[in-house]
Coordinates of C-alpha atoms in Angstrom, one line a residue:
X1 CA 0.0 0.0 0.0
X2 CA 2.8 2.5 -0.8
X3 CA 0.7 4.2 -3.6
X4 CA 0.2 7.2 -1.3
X5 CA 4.1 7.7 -1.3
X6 CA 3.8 10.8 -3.9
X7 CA 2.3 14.4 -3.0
X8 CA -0.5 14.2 -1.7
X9 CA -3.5 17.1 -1.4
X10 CA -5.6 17.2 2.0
X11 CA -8.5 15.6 0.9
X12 CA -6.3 12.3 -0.2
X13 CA -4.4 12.5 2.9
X14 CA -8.0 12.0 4.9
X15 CA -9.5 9.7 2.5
X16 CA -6.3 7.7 3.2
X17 CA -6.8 8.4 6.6
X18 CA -10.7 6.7 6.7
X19 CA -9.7 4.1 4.3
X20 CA -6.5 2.8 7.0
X21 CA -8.8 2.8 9.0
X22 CA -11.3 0.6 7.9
X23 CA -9.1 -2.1 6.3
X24 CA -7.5 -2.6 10.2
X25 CA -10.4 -1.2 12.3
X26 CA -10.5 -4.2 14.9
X27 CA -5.9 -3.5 15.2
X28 CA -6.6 0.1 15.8
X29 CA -9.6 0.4 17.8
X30 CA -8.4 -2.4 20.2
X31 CA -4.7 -0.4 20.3
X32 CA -6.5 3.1 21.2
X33 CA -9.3 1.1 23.6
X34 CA -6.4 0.4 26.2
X35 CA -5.5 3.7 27.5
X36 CA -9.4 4.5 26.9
X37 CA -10.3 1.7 29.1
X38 CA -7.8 2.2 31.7
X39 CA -9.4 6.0 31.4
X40 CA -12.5 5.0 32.0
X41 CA -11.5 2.3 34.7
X42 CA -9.6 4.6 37.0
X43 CA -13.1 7.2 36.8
X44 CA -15.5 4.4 37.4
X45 CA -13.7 4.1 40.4
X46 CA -13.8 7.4 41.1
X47 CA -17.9 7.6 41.0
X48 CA -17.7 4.5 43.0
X49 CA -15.8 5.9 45.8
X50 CA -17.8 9.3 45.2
X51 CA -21.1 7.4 45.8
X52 CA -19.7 4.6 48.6
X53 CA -19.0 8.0 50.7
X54 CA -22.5 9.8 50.0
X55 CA -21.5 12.6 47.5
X56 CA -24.0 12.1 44.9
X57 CA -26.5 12.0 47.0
X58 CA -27.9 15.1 46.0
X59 CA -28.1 18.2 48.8
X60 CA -30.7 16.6 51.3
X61 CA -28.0 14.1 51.5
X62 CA -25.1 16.3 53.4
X63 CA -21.9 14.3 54.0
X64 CA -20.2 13.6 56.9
X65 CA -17.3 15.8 57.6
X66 CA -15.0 12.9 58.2
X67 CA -15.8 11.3 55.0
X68 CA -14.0 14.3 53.0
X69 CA -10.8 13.1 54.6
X70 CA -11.6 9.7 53.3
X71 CA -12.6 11.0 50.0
X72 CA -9.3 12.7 49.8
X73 CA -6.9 10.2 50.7
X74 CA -9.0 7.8 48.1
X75 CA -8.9 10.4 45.2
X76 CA -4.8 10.4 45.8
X77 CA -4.4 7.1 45.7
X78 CA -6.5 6.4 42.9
X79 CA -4.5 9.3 41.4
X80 CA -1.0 8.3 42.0
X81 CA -1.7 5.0 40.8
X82 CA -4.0 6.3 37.5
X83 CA -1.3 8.8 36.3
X84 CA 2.1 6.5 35.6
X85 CA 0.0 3.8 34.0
X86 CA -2.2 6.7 31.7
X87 CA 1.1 8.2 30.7
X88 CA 2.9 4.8 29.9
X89 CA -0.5 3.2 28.1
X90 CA -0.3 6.4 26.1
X91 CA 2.9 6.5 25.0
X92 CA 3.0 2.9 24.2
X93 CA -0.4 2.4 22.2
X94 CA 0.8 6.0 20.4
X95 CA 4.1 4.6 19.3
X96 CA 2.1 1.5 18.7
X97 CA -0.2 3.3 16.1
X98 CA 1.8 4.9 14.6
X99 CA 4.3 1.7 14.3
X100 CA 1.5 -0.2 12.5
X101 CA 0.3 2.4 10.0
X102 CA 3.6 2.9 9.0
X103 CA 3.9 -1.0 8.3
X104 CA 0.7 -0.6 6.4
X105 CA 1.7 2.0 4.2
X106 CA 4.5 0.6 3.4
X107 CA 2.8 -2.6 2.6
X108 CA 4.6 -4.1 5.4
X109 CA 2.0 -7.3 5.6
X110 CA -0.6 -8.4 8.5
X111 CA -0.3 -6.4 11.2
X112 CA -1.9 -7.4 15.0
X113 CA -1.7 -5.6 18.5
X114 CA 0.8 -7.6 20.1
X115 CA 3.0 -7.6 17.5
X116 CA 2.8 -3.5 17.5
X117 CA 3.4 -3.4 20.9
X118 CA 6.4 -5.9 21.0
X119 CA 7.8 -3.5 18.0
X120 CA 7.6 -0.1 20.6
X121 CA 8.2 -2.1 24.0
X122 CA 12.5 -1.9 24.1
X123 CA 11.9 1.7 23.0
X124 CA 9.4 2.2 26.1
X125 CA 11.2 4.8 28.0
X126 CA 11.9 6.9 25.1
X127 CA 8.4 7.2 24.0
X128 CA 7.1 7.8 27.8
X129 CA 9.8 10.6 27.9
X130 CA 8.3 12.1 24.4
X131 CA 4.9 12.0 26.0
X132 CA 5.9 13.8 29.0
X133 CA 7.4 16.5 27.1
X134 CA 5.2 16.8 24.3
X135 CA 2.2 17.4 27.3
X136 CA 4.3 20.0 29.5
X137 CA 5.2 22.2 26.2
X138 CA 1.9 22.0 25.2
X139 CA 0.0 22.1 28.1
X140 CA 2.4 22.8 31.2
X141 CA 3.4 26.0 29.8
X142 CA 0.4 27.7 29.1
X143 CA -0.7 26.6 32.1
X144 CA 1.9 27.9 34.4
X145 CA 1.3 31.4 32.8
X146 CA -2.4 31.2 33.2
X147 CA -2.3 30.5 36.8
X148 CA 0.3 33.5 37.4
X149 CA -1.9 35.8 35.1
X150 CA -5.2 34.6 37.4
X151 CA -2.9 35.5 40.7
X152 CA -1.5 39.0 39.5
X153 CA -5.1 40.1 38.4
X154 CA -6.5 38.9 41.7
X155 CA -3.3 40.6 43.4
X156 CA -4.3 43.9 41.4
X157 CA -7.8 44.0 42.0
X158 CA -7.4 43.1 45.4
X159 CA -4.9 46.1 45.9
X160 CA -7.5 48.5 44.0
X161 CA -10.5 47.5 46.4
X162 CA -8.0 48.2 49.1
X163 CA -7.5 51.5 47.8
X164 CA -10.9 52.6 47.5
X165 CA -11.0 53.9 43.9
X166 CA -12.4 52.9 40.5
X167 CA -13.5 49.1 41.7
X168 CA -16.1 48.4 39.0
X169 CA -13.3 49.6 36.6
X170 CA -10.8 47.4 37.6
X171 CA -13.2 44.6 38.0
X172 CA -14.0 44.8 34.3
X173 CA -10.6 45.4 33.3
X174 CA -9.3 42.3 35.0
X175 CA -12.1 40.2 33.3
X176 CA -10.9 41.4 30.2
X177 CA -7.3 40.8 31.2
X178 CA -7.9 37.5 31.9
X179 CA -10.0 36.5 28.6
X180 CA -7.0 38.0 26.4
X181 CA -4.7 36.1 28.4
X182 CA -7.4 33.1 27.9
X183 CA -7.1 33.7 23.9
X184 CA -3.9 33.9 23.6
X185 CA -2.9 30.7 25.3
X186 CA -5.3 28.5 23.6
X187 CA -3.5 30.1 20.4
X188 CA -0.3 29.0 21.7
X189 CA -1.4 25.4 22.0
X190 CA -2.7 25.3 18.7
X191 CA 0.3 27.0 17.4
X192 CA 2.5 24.3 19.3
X193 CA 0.7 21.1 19.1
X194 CA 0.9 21.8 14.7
X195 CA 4.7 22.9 15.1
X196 CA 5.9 19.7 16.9
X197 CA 2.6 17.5 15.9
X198 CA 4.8 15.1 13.9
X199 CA 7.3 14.3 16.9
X200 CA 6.1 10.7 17.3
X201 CA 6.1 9.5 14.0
X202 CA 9.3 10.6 13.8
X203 CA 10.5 8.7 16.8
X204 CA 8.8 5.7 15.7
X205 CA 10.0 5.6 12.4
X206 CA 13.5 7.0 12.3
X207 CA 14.1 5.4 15.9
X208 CA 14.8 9.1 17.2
X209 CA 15.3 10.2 20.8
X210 CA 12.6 12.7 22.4
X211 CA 14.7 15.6 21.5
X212 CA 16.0 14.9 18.4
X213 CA 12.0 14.2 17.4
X214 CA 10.8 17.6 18.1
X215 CA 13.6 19.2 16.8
X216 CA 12.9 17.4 13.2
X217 CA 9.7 17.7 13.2
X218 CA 9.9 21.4 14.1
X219 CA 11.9 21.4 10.9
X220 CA 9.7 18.9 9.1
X221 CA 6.0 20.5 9.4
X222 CA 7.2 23.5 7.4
X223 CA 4.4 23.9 4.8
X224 CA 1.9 22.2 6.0
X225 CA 0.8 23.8 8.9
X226 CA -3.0 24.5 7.2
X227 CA -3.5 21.1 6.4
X228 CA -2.5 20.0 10.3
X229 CA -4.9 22.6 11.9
X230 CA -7.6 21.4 9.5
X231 CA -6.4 17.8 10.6
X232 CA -6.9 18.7 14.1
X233 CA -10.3 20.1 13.6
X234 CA -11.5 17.2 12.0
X235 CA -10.3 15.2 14.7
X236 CA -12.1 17.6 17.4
X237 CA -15.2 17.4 15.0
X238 CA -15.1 13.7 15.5
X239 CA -15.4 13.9 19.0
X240 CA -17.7 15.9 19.2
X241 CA -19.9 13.8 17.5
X242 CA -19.1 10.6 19.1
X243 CA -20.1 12.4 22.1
X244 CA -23.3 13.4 21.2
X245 CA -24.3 9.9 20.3
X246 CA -23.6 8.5 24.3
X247 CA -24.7 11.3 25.8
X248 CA -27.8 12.2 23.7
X249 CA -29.4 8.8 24.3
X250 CA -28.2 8.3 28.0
X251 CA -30.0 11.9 28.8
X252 CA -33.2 11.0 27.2
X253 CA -33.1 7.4 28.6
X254 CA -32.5 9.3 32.5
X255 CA -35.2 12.0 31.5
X256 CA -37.7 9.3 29.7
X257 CA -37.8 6.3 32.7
X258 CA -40.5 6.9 35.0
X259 CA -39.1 7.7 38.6
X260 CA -35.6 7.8 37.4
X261 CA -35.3 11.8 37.6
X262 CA -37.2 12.1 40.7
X263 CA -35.2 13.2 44.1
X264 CA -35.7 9.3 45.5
X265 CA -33.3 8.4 43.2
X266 CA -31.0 11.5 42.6
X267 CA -28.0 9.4 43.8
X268 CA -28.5 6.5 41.1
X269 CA -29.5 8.8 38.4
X270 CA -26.2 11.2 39.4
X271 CA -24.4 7.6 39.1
X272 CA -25.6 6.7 35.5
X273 CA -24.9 10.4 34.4
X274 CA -21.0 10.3 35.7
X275 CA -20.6 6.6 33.9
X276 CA -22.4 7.9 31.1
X277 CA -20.0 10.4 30.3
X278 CA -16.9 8.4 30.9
X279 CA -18.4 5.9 28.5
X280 CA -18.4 8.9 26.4
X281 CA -15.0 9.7 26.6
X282 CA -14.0 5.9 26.0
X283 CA -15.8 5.9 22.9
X284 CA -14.4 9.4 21.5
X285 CA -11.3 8.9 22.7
X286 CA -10.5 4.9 21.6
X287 CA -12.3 5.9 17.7
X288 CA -10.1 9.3 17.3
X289 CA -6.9 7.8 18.3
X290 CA -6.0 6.2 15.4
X291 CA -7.5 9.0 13.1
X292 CA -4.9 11.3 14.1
X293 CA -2.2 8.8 14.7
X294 CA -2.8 7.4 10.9
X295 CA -2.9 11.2 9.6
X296 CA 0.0 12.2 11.3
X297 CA 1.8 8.8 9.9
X298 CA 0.5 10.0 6.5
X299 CA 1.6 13.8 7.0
X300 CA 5.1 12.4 8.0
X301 CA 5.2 10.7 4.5
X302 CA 4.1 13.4 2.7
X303 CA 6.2 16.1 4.3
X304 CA 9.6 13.5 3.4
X305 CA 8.2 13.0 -0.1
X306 CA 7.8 16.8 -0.8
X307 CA 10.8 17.8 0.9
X308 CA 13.1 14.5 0.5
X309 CA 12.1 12.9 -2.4
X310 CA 11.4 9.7 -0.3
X311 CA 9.2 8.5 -2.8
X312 CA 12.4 7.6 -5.4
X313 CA 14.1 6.7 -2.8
X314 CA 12.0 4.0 -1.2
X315 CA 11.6 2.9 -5.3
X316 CA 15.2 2.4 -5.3
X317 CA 15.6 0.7 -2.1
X318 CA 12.6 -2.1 -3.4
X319 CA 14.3 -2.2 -6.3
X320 CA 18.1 -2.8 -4.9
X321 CA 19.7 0.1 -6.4
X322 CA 20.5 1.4 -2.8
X323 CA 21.2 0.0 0.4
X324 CA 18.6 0.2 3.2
X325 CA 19.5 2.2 5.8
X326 CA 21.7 0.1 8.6
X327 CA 19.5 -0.8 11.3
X328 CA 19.8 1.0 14.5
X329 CA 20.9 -0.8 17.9
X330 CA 18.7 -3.0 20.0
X331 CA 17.9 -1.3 23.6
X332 CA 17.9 -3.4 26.5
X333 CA 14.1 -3.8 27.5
X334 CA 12.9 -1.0 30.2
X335 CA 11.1 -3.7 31.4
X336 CA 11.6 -7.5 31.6
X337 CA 10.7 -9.5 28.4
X338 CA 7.2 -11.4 29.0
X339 CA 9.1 -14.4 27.4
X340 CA 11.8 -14.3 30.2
X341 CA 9.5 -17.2 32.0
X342 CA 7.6 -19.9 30.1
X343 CA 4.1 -20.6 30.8
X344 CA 4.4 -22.9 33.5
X345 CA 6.6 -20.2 35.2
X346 CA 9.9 -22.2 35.0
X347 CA 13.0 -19.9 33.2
X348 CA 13.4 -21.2 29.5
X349 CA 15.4 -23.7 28.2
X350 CA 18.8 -23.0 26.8
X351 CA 19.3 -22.4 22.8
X352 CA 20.8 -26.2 22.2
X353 CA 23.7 -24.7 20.6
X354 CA 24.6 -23.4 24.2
X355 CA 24.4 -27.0 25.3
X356 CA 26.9 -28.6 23.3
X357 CA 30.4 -28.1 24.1
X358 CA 33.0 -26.5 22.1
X359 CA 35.2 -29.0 20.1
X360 CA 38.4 -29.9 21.6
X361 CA 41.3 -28.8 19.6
X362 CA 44.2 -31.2 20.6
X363 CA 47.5 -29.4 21.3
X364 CA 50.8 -30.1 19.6
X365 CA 53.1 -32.4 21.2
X366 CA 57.2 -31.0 21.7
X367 CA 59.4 -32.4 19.8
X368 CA 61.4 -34.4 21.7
X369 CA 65.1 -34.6 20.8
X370 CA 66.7 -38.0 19.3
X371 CA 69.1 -39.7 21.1
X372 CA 71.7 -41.0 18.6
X373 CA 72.2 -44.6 18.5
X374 CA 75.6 -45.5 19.9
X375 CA 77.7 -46.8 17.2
X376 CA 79.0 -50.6 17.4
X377 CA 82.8 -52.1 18.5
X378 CA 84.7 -53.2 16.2
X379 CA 86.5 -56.5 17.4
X380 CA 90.1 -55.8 18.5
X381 CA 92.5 -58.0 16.0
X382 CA 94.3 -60.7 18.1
X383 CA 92.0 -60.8 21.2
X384 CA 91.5 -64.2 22.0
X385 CA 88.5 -65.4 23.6

């Protein structure tokens, strides 16, 4: 399937996109559904605990104030345990995706989910530290600057009510201090996420670390910055609508059941609403995955066609007139191997090669030195006997 290495307009790149898609919908979906699933896991939990403690009761319900202690200590556990395995389920099933739509545009064969993950897993650590990264310039940043932007216009206004003088002034002007501020952040993240949006393909494909992947693909999204934001609309469009098609029935189901909406049964409707949405988020999330992880393989191509001449060069490497590029070292695993232990959990066998002793080489025996033979007497003439 390497017919789409050539230049390609938008609307190929996304008809590509859908058509990927489709022919490996059950690889793709299942790749995207574990991060989604451990998403959605982690938050059922969350309602659970939520409900176990009274807090979707509804208000004639009032806690005890001893349960928000518990509710707190839960809430951090479930979050110190949610975030590392998030973050690494991420990283992995991104790499992953973007591991097997490479292989199928290529026309690399039958791909399946454990053989995309096995492809990513020595490479674990470099894709977690990509992820990290990636999230803290796109979202750490701006978020940093919006929280000291929120506490110098609360420091400001609080200084001008002290004062006594022009409050209602200074109370619009820090709104509209804080809405600029607002605007020009989420421009910054859409500004960022196009600039360094091919990172991971590039660190799948060309094995790069997480610097040297944002550094290329700053260099590599040059001219097609359009096409990305429209990518990234689509994508958001998607969502959307995937949305609307949990939450639109689960509403009317809540609304349209006798009894459901009444105050008896605030605490189990509140219940259905919270998994409701989380179901909602599973399904956006595990179908728009692999849309943007396909695109961005496909942008990746396109970009090294237009700019490289991949195209001719991928021809000449099928056709032998260049040598492939060398392969790059194997990583030690950043975790153990799952085949470390066979299935009845005793360590495997050795290769039978190791088993059979090196041949013996016998050693050369010294020379020894030859004694001469001693010479025979002549009989002395007139000896008698």
């Amino acid at each position: 399937m390497n017919e789409t290495l050539r230049p390609s307009t938008l609307g190929e790149i996304l008809d590509r996109t859908v058509t990927l898609y489709r022919s490996r919908f059950l690889v793709f979906f299942g790749l995207a559904a574990i991060p989604a699933g451990m998403m959605m896991g982690f938050s059922g939990g969350m309602v659970l605990l939520l409900a176990s403690t009274g807090f979707l009761s509804g208000p004639a319900a009032t806690p005890k104030p001893e349960t928000f202690a518990l509710v707190f200590l839960g809430m951090m556990a479930l979050g110190l345990i949610a975030l590392p395995l998030l973050i690494a389920s991420n990283a992995l099933c991104g790499a992953a995706l973007c591991q097997a739509a490479s292989s199928v545009v290529l026309g690399g064969g039958q791909i399946a989910i454990a053989s995309s993950l096995k492809s990513v897993w020595k490479r674990g650590w470099q894709y977690i530290g990509l992820f990290v990264l990636q999230a803290v310039i796109i979202f750490g940043v701006p978020s940093t600057l919006w929280t000291a932007a929120v506490m110098v216009a609360a420091v400001g206004a609080a200084i001008a009510g002290t004062a006594g003088g022009g409050g209602a002034a200074t109370g619009v002007l820090t709104v509209v201090l804080v809405l600029l501020t607002m605007m020009a952040l989420a421009v910054y993240v859409i500004w960022i996420m196009i600039q360094i949006g091919l990172a991971f393909p590039i660190a799948v494909i060309e094995k790069a670390g997480p610097i040297d992947a944002l550094k290329r693909a700053w260099k590599l999204c040059r001219g097609t910055r359009w096409r990305m934001l429209a990518l990234f609309a689509m994508v958001l469009a998607l969502s959307w609508i995937a949305s609307l098609l949990v939450t639109v029935p689960l509403m009317l189901a809540i609304y349209l059941i006798p009894g459901l909406n009444s105050p008896q049964n605030a605490q189990l409707a509140g219940t259905i609403s919270l998994m409701g949405m989380y179901a909602m988020s599973f399904v956006s999330n595990a179908l728009t995955m692999p849309v943007i992880a396909i695109a961005l393989v496909l942008f990746y191509y396109d970009q090294r066609v237009r700019k490289e001449a991949y195209d001719i060069e991928w021809l000449m490497q099928q056709a032998g007139m260049i040598a492939a590029p060398s392969p790059q070292p194997q990583l030690a695993p950043w975790l153990p191997s799952t085949r470390s232990i066979s299935a009845d959990g005793a360590p495997p066998s050795p290769a039978p090669e190791a088993l059979t002793p090196p041949p013996q080489v016998p050693e050369p025996q010294a020379k020894t030195e030859q004694q001469p033979e001693p010479e025979p007497h002549e009989p002395i003439a007139g000896a008698s006997a």
